[in-house]
Short mmCIF file of C-alpha atoms in Angstrom, two decimals:
data_model
loop_
_atom_site.label_atom_id
_atom_site.label_comp_id
_atom_site.label_asym_id
_atom_site.label_seq_id
_atom_site.Cartn_x
_atom_site.Cartn_y
_atom_site.Cartn_z
CA MET E 1 31.53 37.42 -6.79
CA LYS E 2 32.13 34.24 -8.71
CA GLN E 3 30.11 32.77 -11.57
CA ILE E 4 28.40 29.52 -12.49
CA LEU E 5 26.51 28.68 -15.70
CA ILE E 6 22.82 27.80 -15.44
CA ASN E 7 21.53 26.33 -18.70
CA GLY E 8 24.39 28.16 -20.40
CA ASN E 9 23.67 31.55 -18.76
CA PRO E 10 26.22 33.05 -16.39
CA GLN E 11 24.99 33.66 -12.84
CA GLU E 12 26.87 35.32 -10.02
CA ILE E 13 26.99 33.27 -6.83
CA GLU E 14 28.76 33.02 -3.49
CA VAL E 15 30.97 29.99 -3.38
CA GLY E 16 29.40 27.35 -1.13
CA ALA E 17 25.84 28.69 -1.53
CA SER E 18 23.19 25.97 -1.85
CA LEU E 19 22.58 25.34 -5.53
CA LEU E 20 18.89 24.75 -4.86
CA VAL E 21 18.58 28.16 -3.21
CA VAL E 22 20.43 29.79 -6.12
CA LEU E 23 18.05 28.15 -8.61
CA LEU E 24 14.96 29.12 -6.57
CA ASN E 25 16.18 32.73 -6.30
CA ASN E 26 16.78 32.85 -10.06
CA GLY E 27 13.40 31.91 -11.45
CA GLN E 28 13.81 28.09 -11.40
CA PRO E 29 11.01 26.97 -9.06
CA THR E 30 11.16 23.57 -10.77
CA GLN E 31 14.46 21.93 -11.62
CA ARG E 32 13.63 18.90 -13.75
CA LEU E 33 10.98 17.03 -15.78
CA GLY E 34 8.94 14.10 -14.57
CA VAL E 35 8.28 10.92 -16.56
CA SER E 36 5.26 12.49 -18.25
CA GLY E 37 7.18 15.71 -19.04
CA ALA E 38 5.65 17.70 -16.15
CA ASN E 39 7.79 20.19 -14.27
CA ARG E 40 9.13 18.88 -10.93
CA GLY E 41 11.09 20.61 -8.22
CA GLY E 42 12.62 20.28 -4.77
CA ILE E 43 10.20 19.85 -1.84
CA CYS E 44 12.18 18.89 1.21
CA GLY E 45 15.43 20.81 0.77
CA MET E 46 17.29 18.23 2.81
CA GLY E 47 18.21 15.43 0.43
CA ILE E 48 15.27 13.13 0.96
CA CYS E 49 12.78 13.77 -1.84
CA PHE E 50 15.23 13.62 -4.77
CA GLU E 51 12.95 16.00 -6.70
CA CYS E 52 15.61 18.71 -7.25
CA ARG E 53 17.87 16.57 -9.45
CA VAL E 54 19.96 18.64 -11.87
CA THR E 55 22.94 17.85 -14.05
CA VAL E 56 26.18 19.43 -12.74
CA ASP E 57 29.28 19.04 -14.92
CA GLY E 58 27.72 15.99 -16.53
CA LYS E 59 26.60 14.23 -13.39
CA VAL E 60 23.08 14.04 -11.94
CA VAL E 61 23.03 15.37 -8.36
CA ARG E 62 20.54 16.81 -5.86
CA ALA E 63 20.73 20.62 -6.04
CA CYS E 64 19.93 20.92 -2.33
CA GLN E 65 22.95 18.81 -1.43
CA THR E 66 25.31 20.65 -3.75
CA GLY E 67 27.36 23.73 -2.82
CA CYS E 68 28.18 26.14 -5.63
CA ARG E 69 31.72 26.01 -6.97
CA GLU E 70 33.18 28.59 -9.36
CA GLY E 71 32.67 27.71 -13.04
CA MET E 72 30.17 24.93 -12.34
CA GLU E 73 27.88 24.10 -15.30
CA VAL E 74 24.28 23.38 -14.29
CA TRP E 75 21.48 22.07 -16.53
CA THR E 76 17.90 21.82 -15.31
CA ASP E 77 16.77 19.27 -17.89
CA ALA E 78 17.59 16.10 -15.85
CA ARG E 79 14.82 13.54 -16.09
CA MET J 1 -25.47 -8.72 -3.20
CA ASP J 2 -23.74 -11.81 -4.62
CA VAL J 3 -20.16 -11.10 -3.60
CA LEU J 4 -18.21 -8.80 -1.27
CA VAL J 5 -14.50 -8.57 -2.06
CA ILE J 6 -12.42 -7.35 0.87
CA GLY J 7 -9.22 -5.68 -0.28
CA ALA J 8 -8.42 -3.84 -3.52
CA GLY J 9 -4.88 -4.99 -4.01
CA ILE J 10 -4.17 -6.68 -7.31
CA VAL J 11 -5.71 -9.99 -6.13
CA GLY J 12 -8.96 -8.38 -4.91
CA ALA J 13 -9.20 -6.20 -8.03
CA ALA J 14 -8.68 -9.24 -10.26
CA CYS J 15 -11.39 -11.16 -8.35
CA ALA J 16 -13.80 -8.24 -8.62
CA GLN J 17 -13.18 -7.96 -12.37
CA GLU J 18 -13.61 -11.70 -13.00
CA LEU J 19 -16.76 -12.04 -10.85
CA THR J 20 -18.37 -8.92 -12.35
CA ALA J 21 -17.62 -10.13 -15.86
CA ALA J 22 -19.42 -13.38 -14.98
CA GLY J 23 -22.58 -11.38 -14.27
CA LEU J 24 -22.47 -11.33 -10.47
CA SER J 25 -23.25 -8.28 -8.35
CA VAL J 26 -20.02 -7.30 -6.62
CA ALA J 27 -18.88 -4.73 -4.07
CA VAL J 28 -15.20 -4.12 -3.30
CA LEU J 29 -14.25 -2.88 0.16
CA GLU J 30 -10.90 -1.20 0.62
CA LYS J 31 -9.61 0.60 3.73
CA GLY J 32 -6.91 2.66 1.98
CA GLU J 33 -6.05 3.21 -1.63
CA PRO J 34 -6.31 0.49 -4.32
CA GLY J 35 -3.03 -1.31 -4.90
CA PHE J 36 -1.05 0.40 -2.17
CA GLY J 37 -0.29 -2.53 0.14
CA ALA J 38 1.88 -5.46 -0.90
CA THR J 39 0.87 -4.73 -4.52
CA ALA J 40 2.95 -1.54 -4.51
CA ALA J 41 5.90 -3.44 -3.07
CA GLY J 42 5.77 -6.15 -5.74
CA MET J 43 8.20 -5.81 -8.61
CA GLY J 44 5.54 -6.68 -11.15
CA HIS J 45 7.55 -9.56 -12.58
CA ILE J 46 5.17 -11.89 -14.41
CA LEU J 47 7.06 -15.14 -14.26
CA VAL J 48 6.67 -18.89 -14.28
CA LEU J 49 8.34 -20.31 -11.17
CA ASP J 50 9.23 -23.94 -10.61
CA ASP J 51 9.39 -24.59 -6.91
CA SER J 52 6.68 -27.24 -7.11
CA GLU J 53 4.24 -28.78 -9.60
CA ALA J 54 1.37 -26.76 -8.09
CA GLN J 55 3.39 -23.58 -8.32
CA ILE J 56 4.52 -24.03 -11.92
CA LYS J 57 0.97 -24.87 -13.03
CA LEU J 58 -0.52 -21.82 -11.33
CA THR J 59 2.14 -19.38 -12.54
CA ALA J 60 2.15 -20.75 -16.13
CA TYR J 61 -1.67 -20.49 -16.27
CA SER J 62 -1.66 -16.99 -14.85
CA ARG J 63 1.17 -15.79 -17.10
CA HIS J 64 -0.93 -16.99 -20.02
CA LEU J 65 -3.89 -14.99 -18.70
CA TRP J 66 -1.73 -11.84 -18.51
CA HIS J 67 -0.62 -12.34 -22.12
CA SER J 68 -4.30 -12.54 -23.10
CA PHE J 69 -5.30 -9.60 -20.87
CA GLY J 70 -5.71 -7.28 -23.79
CA PRO J 71 -3.81 -4.13 -24.56
CA SER J 72 -3.72 -1.45 -21.89
CA ASP J 73 -1.22 1.36 -21.61
CA ARG J 74 -1.93 1.45 -17.94
CA THR J 75 -0.50 -1.97 -17.09
CA GLU J 76 2.83 -1.08 -18.81
CA PHE J 77 3.01 -4.81 -19.69
CA ARG J 78 6.20 -5.70 -21.60
CA THR J 79 7.54 -9.15 -22.50
CA THR J 80 11.15 -8.71 -21.39
CA GLY J 81 11.84 -12.37 -20.63
CA THR J 82 13.64 -13.55 -17.53
CA LEU J 83 17.33 -14.40 -17.47
CA TRP J 84 18.34 -16.57 -14.54
CA VAL J 85 22.11 -16.08 -14.22
CA ALA J 86 24.34 -18.84 -12.95
CA SER J 87 27.86 -19.45 -11.75
CA ASN J 88 29.84 -22.50 -12.81
CA GLU J 89 28.60 -24.59 -9.88
CA GLU J 90 24.97 -23.58 -10.61
CA MET J 91 24.92 -24.68 -14.27
CA GLY J 92 24.07 -28.33 -13.46
CA ALA J 93 20.97 -27.28 -11.57
CA ILE J 94 20.02 -24.98 -14.46
CA GLU J 95 19.69 -27.93 -16.86
CA LEU J 96 17.44 -29.78 -14.44
CA ARG J 97 15.28 -26.70 -14.08
CA ARG J 98 15.09 -26.29 -17.89
CA ASP J 99 13.84 -29.90 -18.14
CA PHE J 100 11.22 -29.22 -15.45
CA TYR J 101 9.90 -26.15 -17.33
CA CYS J 102 9.77 -28.05 -20.61
CA LYS J 103 7.89 -30.92 -18.95
CA TYR J 104 5.13 -28.44 -18.13
CA GLY J 105 5.14 -26.91 -21.61
CA VAL J 106 6.95 -23.68 -20.66
CA ASP J 107 9.60 -22.42 -23.06
CA ALA J 108 12.99 -22.30 -21.34
CA GLU J 109 16.45 -22.34 -22.86
CA VAL J 110 19.86 -22.92 -21.33
CA VAL J 111 22.20 -20.11 -22.19
CA GLY J 112 25.99 -20.56 -22.41
CA GLN J 113 28.59 -18.03 -21.38
CA ASP J 114 29.02 -16.30 -24.73
CA GLN J 115 25.31 -15.94 -25.27
CA LEU J 116 24.84 -14.67 -21.71
CA TYR J 117 27.16 -11.72 -22.34
CA GLN J 118 25.68 -11.11 -25.79
CA LEU J 119 22.22 -10.87 -24.25
CA GLU J 120 23.30 -8.77 -21.25
CA PRO J 121 26.72 -7.16 -21.67
CA ALA J 122 26.35 -5.30 -18.36
CA LEU J 123 26.64 -8.51 -16.33
CA ALA J 124 29.81 -8.89 -14.30
CA PRO J 125 32.52 -11.15 -15.75
CA GLY J 126 32.97 -14.63 -14.34
CA LEU J 127 29.42 -15.97 -14.73
CA ALA J 128 28.98 -19.29 -16.56
CA GLY J 129 25.58 -18.87 -18.21
CA GLY J 130 21.99 -19.17 -17.26
CA MET J 131 18.45 -19.92 -18.33
CA ARG J 132 16.26 -17.68 -20.41
CA ILE J 133 12.47 -17.80 -20.06
CA PRO J 134 11.46 -15.77 -23.13
CA SER J 135 7.72 -15.26 -22.38
CA ASP J 136 8.12 -13.84 -18.85
CA ALA J 137 7.13 -10.22 -18.63
CA VAL J 138 6.97 -7.18 -16.39
CA LEU J 139 4.15 -4.76 -15.56
CA TYR J 140 3.49 -1.88 -13.15
CA PRO J 141 1.35 -3.35 -10.34
CA PRO J 142 -0.38 -0.20 -8.94
CA THR J 143 -1.73 0.91 -12.26
CA ALA J 144 -2.52 -2.65 -13.36
CA THR J 145 -4.64 -2.87 -10.21
CA ILE J 146 -6.47 0.36 -11.08
CA GLU J 147 -7.11 -0.96 -14.59
CA LEU J 148 -8.62 -4.18 -13.19
CA LEU J 149 -10.74 -2.21 -10.71
CA ASP J 150 -11.93 0.20 -13.44
CA ARG J 151 -12.97 -2.73 -15.65
CA ALA J 152 -14.95 -4.14 -12.69
CA VAL J 153 -16.61 -0.77 -11.94
CA ARG J 154 -17.43 -0.17 -15.62
CA SER J 155 -19.24 -3.55 -15.60
CA GLY J 156 -21.27 -2.63 -12.53
CA ALA J 157 -19.15 -3.32 -9.44
CA THR J 158 -19.33 -0.86 -6.59
CA TYR J 159 -16.27 0.39 -4.76
CA VAL J 160 -16.59 1.23 -1.09
CA ARG J 161 -13.85 2.83 0.97
CA SER J 162 -14.26 1.15 4.36
CA GLU J 163 -12.43 -0.98 6.83
CA ILE J 164 -13.74 -4.32 8.05
CA LYS J 165 -14.10 -5.04 11.73
CA THR J 166 -15.21 -8.66 11.64
CA VAL J 167 -16.17 -11.35 9.10
CA GLY J 168 -19.16 -13.56 9.78
CA PRO J 169 -21.26 -16.12 7.89
CA HIS J 170 -22.21 -14.47 4.56
CA SER J 171 -21.55 -11.05 6.03
CA VAL J 172 -19.02 -8.49 7.22
CA GLU J 173 -19.23 -5.85 9.90
CA LEU J 174 -17.68 -2.48 9.02
CA MET J 175 -15.78 -0.28 11.45
CA ASN J 176 -18.78 2.11 11.59
CA GLY J 177 -20.96 -0.75 12.91
CA GLN J 178 -22.84 -1.28 9.65
CA THR J 179 -23.28 -4.88 8.47
CA MET J 180 -23.14 -5.89 4.80
CA GLU J 181 -24.48 -9.22 3.62
CA ALA J 182 -23.63 -11.29 0.56
CA THR J 183 -23.80 -14.86 -0.60
CA HIS J 184 -20.00 -14.94 -0.80
CA VAL J 185 -17.27 -12.93 0.93
CA ILE J 186 -13.79 -12.98 -0.63
CA LEU J 187 -10.91 -12.15 1.73
CA ALA J 188 -8.09 -10.65 -0.35
CA THR J 189 -6.20 -8.57 2.20
CA GLY J 190 -2.75 -10.14 1.82
CA ALA J 191 -0.74 -10.49 5.04
CA ASP J 192 -3.38 -8.46 6.89
CA ALA J 193 -5.79 -11.41 6.62
CA THR J 194 -4.63 -12.49 10.09
CA LYS J 195 -6.15 -9.35 11.57
CA LEU J 196 -9.58 -10.79 10.81
CA LEU J 197 -8.64 -14.49 11.10
CA PRO J 198 -5.83 -14.71 13.67
CA THR J 199 -5.28 -18.47 13.27
CA LEU J 200 -4.61 -18.35 9.50
CA PRO J 201 -1.16 -19.85 8.86
CA ILE J 202 0.23 -16.66 7.31
CA ARG J 203 3.35 -14.77 8.35
CA LYS J 204 4.44 -11.29 7.23
CA ARG J 205 7.58 -11.58 5.15
CA LYS J 206 9.08 -8.15 4.66
CA GLY J 207 10.79 -7.07 1.44
CA HIS J 208 12.75 -4.01 0.39
CA LEU J 209 12.82 -2.45 -3.08
CA ALA J 210 14.98 0.34 -4.49
CA ILE J 211 14.55 2.20 -7.74
CA THR J 212 17.00 4.38 -9.72
CA ASP J 213 16.36 7.52 -11.71
CA ARG J 214 15.89 7.19 -15.45
CA LEU J 215 19.03 6.03 -17.23
CA PRO J 216 19.88 7.75 -20.52
CA GLN J 217 20.57 4.34 -22.16
CA PRO J 218 19.06 0.97 -21.21
CA LEU J 219 21.57 -1.02 -19.16
CA ILE J 220 19.73 -4.38 -19.30
CA ARG J 221 16.93 -5.87 -21.34
CA HIS J 222 15.68 -8.93 -19.37
CA GLN J 223 14.58 -9.16 -15.80
CA LEU J 224 17.75 -10.64 -14.25
CA ILE J 225 17.66 -12.99 -11.25
CA GLU J 226 20.45 -14.93 -9.57
CA THR J 227 19.95 -18.69 -9.53
CA GLY J 228 20.36 -18.68 -5.74
CA TYR J 229 17.06 -16.74 -5.55
CA LEU J 230 15.05 -19.88 -4.82
CA GLN J 231 17.23 -20.66 -1.80
CA SER J 232 16.59 -17.10 -0.58
CA ALA J 233 12.86 -17.37 -1.33
CA HIS J 234 12.33 -20.66 0.43
CA GLY J 235 15.32 -20.99 2.70
CA SER J 236 15.77 -20.32 6.35
CA ASP J 237 14.15 -17.89 8.73
CA GLN J 238 17.18 -15.62 8.59
CA ALA J 239 17.07 -12.35 6.64
CA SER J 240 18.27 -13.01 3.10
CA VAL J 241 18.90 -11.01 -0.05
CA ALA J 242 19.03 -12.12 -3.66
CA PHE J 243 19.93 -10.28 -6.87
CA ASN J 244 16.78 -9.41 -8.82
CA LEU J 245 16.94 -6.51 -11.30
CA GLN J 246 14.19 -5.23 -13.57
CA PRO J 247 14.26 -2.74 -16.44
CA ARG J 248 11.24 -0.44 -16.14
CA SER J 249 9.62 0.95 -19.29
CA THR J 250 10.51 4.43 -17.94
CA GLY J 251 14.23 3.71 -18.20
CA GLN J 252 14.54 3.19 -14.44
CA LEU J 253 15.92 0.07 -12.82
CA LEU J 254 14.00 -1.65 -10.02
CA ILE J 255 16.29 -3.42 -7.59
CA GLY J 256 15.34 -6.30 -5.29
CA SER J 257 15.17 -8.38 -3.27
CA SER J 258 15.17 -9.04 0.47
CA ARG J 259 13.21 -11.43 2.66
CA GLN J 260 12.83 -11.44 6.43
CA PHE J 261 10.13 -12.41 8.87
CA GLU J 262 9.66 -8.97 10.37
CA SER J 263 6.67 -6.77 10.93
CA SER J 264 8.03 -3.23 11.22
CA PRO J 265 7.65 -1.33 7.99
CA GLU J 266 10.81 0.78 8.35
CA VAL J 267 13.54 0.70 5.73
CA GLU J 268 16.53 -1.08 7.29
CA LEU J 269 19.80 0.28 5.99
CA PRO J 270 21.87 -2.87 6.76
CA ILE J 271 19.50 -4.96 4.65
CA VAL J 272 19.42 -2.29 1.90
CA GLU J 273 23.27 -2.27 1.89
CA ARG J 274 23.36 -6.03 1.44
CA MET J 275 20.71 -5.93 -1.27
CA LEU J 276 22.40 -3.17 -3.28
CA GLY J 277 25.81 -4.77 -2.73
CA GLN J 278 24.53 -8.00 -4.24
CA ALA J 279 23.10 -6.10 -7.22
CA VAL J 280 26.43 -4.32 -7.82
CA CYS J 281 28.21 -7.72 -7.72
CA TYR J 282 26.14 -8.87 -10.67
CA VAL J 283 25.87 -5.56 -12.56
CA PRO J 284 28.87 -3.39 -11.65
CA ALA J 285 27.64 -0.34 -13.63
CA LEU J 286 24.87 0.00 -11.02
CA ARG J 287 27.50 1.59 -8.80
CA ASP J 288 27.10 4.82 -10.78
CA CYS J 289 23.32 4.83 -10.72
CA LEU J 290 21.31 7.09 -8.44
CA VAL J 291 18.77 5.32 -6.20
CA THR J 292 15.93 7.76 -5.65
CA ARG J 293 13.45 5.72 -3.59
CA ILE J 294 13.64 2.78 -1.19
CA TRP J 295 10.53 1.26 0.30
CA THR J 296 9.23 -1.92 1.95
CA GLY J 297 6.14 -4.12 1.89
CA PHE J 298 4.89 -7.38 3.35
CA ARG J 299 4.45 -10.64 1.48
CA ALA J 300 1.80 -13.02 2.89
CA ALA J 301 3.86 -16.17 3.42
CA THR J 302 2.34 -19.62 3.94
CA PRO J 303 4.24 -22.64 5.37
CA ASP J 304 4.23 -24.49 2.04
CA GLY J 305 4.81 -21.53 -0.32
CA LEU J 306 1.42 -21.91 -2.00
CA PRO J 307 -1.49 -19.46 -1.73
CA LEU J 308 -4.73 -20.00 0.13
CA ILE J 309 -7.53 -19.93 -2.47
CA GLY J 310 -10.91 -21.42 -1.58
CA PRO J 311 -13.51 -21.82 1.13
CA TYR J 312 -12.52 -21.09 4.73
CA PRO J 313 -13.93 -24.11 6.55
CA GLU J 314 -15.07 -22.32 9.72
CA ILE J 315 -17.13 -19.45 8.30
CA ALA J 316 -19.93 -20.11 5.83
CA GLY J 317 -19.69 -18.17 2.62
CA LEU J 318 -16.10 -17.02 3.22
CA ILE J 319 -13.53 -17.65 0.47
CA LEU J 320 -9.85 -16.87 0.94
CA ALA J 321 -7.68 -15.37 -1.74
CA THR J 322 -4.42 -14.62 0.06
CA GLY J 323 -1.05 -16.12 0.98
CA HIS J 324 0.55 -15.43 -2.41
CA GLU J 325 3.89 -14.46 -0.86
CA GLY J 326 6.07 -13.11 -3.71
CA LEU J 327 3.88 -14.25 -6.56
CA GLY J 328 0.67 -12.30 -6.08
CA ILE J 329 1.12 -10.04 -9.11
CA THR J 330 1.75 -12.99 -11.41
CA THR J 331 -0.94 -15.25 -9.93
CA SER J 332 -3.68 -12.63 -9.39
CA LEU J 333 -5.50 -13.48 -12.59
CA ALA J 334 -5.40 -17.25 -12.04
CA THR J 335 -6.54 -16.68 -8.42
CA ALA J 336 -9.57 -14.81 -9.78
CA LYS J 337 -10.41 -17.76 -12.09
CA LEU J 338 -10.16 -20.17 -9.12
CA VAL J 339 -12.31 -17.90 -6.95
CA LEU J 340 -14.88 -17.79 -9.75
CA GLN J 341 -14.90 -21.60 -9.78
CA HIS J 342 -15.56 -21.66 -6.03
CA VAL J 343 -18.39 -19.16 -6.47
CA THR J 344 -20.15 -20.35 -9.63
CA GLY J 345 -18.62 -23.74 -10.49
CA ALA J 346 -17.19 -22.39 -13.77
CA LYS J 347 -14.07 -24.53 -14.28
CA ALA J 348 -10.66 -22.86 -14.10
CA GLU J 349 -7.90 -24.39 -16.21
CA VAL J 350 -5.99 -25.62 -13.16
CA ASP J 351 -7.01 -28.05 -10.45
CA PRO J 352 -7.99 -25.97 -7.35
CA THR J 353 -7.04 -28.71 -4.89
CA PRO J 354 -3.40 -27.79 -4.06
CA TYR J 355 -4.43 -24.24 -3.06
CA LEU J 356 -7.39 -25.08 -0.79
CA PRO J 357 -7.05 -23.51 2.66
CA ASP J 358 -8.07 -26.70 4.50
CA ARG J 359 -4.78 -28.37 3.52
CA LEU J 360 -2.98 -26.47 6.29
CA SER J 361 -3.56 -26.68 10.01
CA PRO J 362 -4.22 -23.40 11.81
CA ALA J 363 -1.35 -21.39 13.26
CA THR J 364 -1.01 -21.68 17.01
#
């Protein structure tokens, strides 16, 4: 098994697994904060709703459209 | 009942607020949600526009009304100013426009190349300058509409969720067959006005908007528009796009604009591609921004680019408040003052004549 970092914590993953699925399976039902500070999270799982935005290696991406790569750094504080 | 207002977009909500404040009994009829038609597809740019004397007078008056609207967090009103950006060839026209604004008492300043890039460093190189309109502003139209409607309801207006089947003399018939009567009926349903009055000279003019996620640092400060915008706004029947970029108070960027005579509401990717391409030409850093939503709406376009505000000659008691095309957010408050004048005689600060519906012949 390979690892990624989620908010600084190591997490074992399978390379190519959907990052959204990994987050959902690891206690991250929401992945970002809305404009008023409320928790928001992916709804559609297919790249349309843009609600699962996370920061991966410094860039904001949709978790559902991102496959896990070894050593990837993920932060769930994207606004 | 003194007045029935049909439509709770920003124009209908402004009319309801103004008429209620004048002591009239008012009911607002809306088939969907307040502010979710053309209002939600407006950028919320409060600007003075100079296409004609009647237009500059109406927009300047209405911008003044927005500045005096009173503080409200809900409108998200911010005086960002407008910066019209110009190429070398467009600079001559800019000076003429500045003179026109000044003639009508609107502050406008010609900006040279150095000042342009000081004001907005994110603009692409190669522009010559522009014109800054410092008192132009932005707001968030859906919540501004709800604020207007709440003010009306707090002062005694009633809000009814219902669709209209027909309009008659001093009355409307609802879809459920019920009839409501009032001394005055205000039709403020935007481009949908032709559903009730098929011969109104109004065409649906579709627009696309795109919005980014929140940027960590502000990229621009003014609402930026290309000087060619007016050609796009009033030019041919072909689909056109023009650069129009607005900094939202949330840190997002709202990207416009497109114009086409078209009645299907679908997002059209070829148009979006042209619109975003034009925006990237003017602000190259947009290439790295994430667009999270794209949507469309319909402007109510009239043949002469001016709204229809005033009595509809063929139906007693019916007053139109539609046909605002791309300026309905700005001119909503002035429209409400003009409607009040038609209802009570209380004088608005602009001459109502240029906006009267009977100036135009019916569509065939």
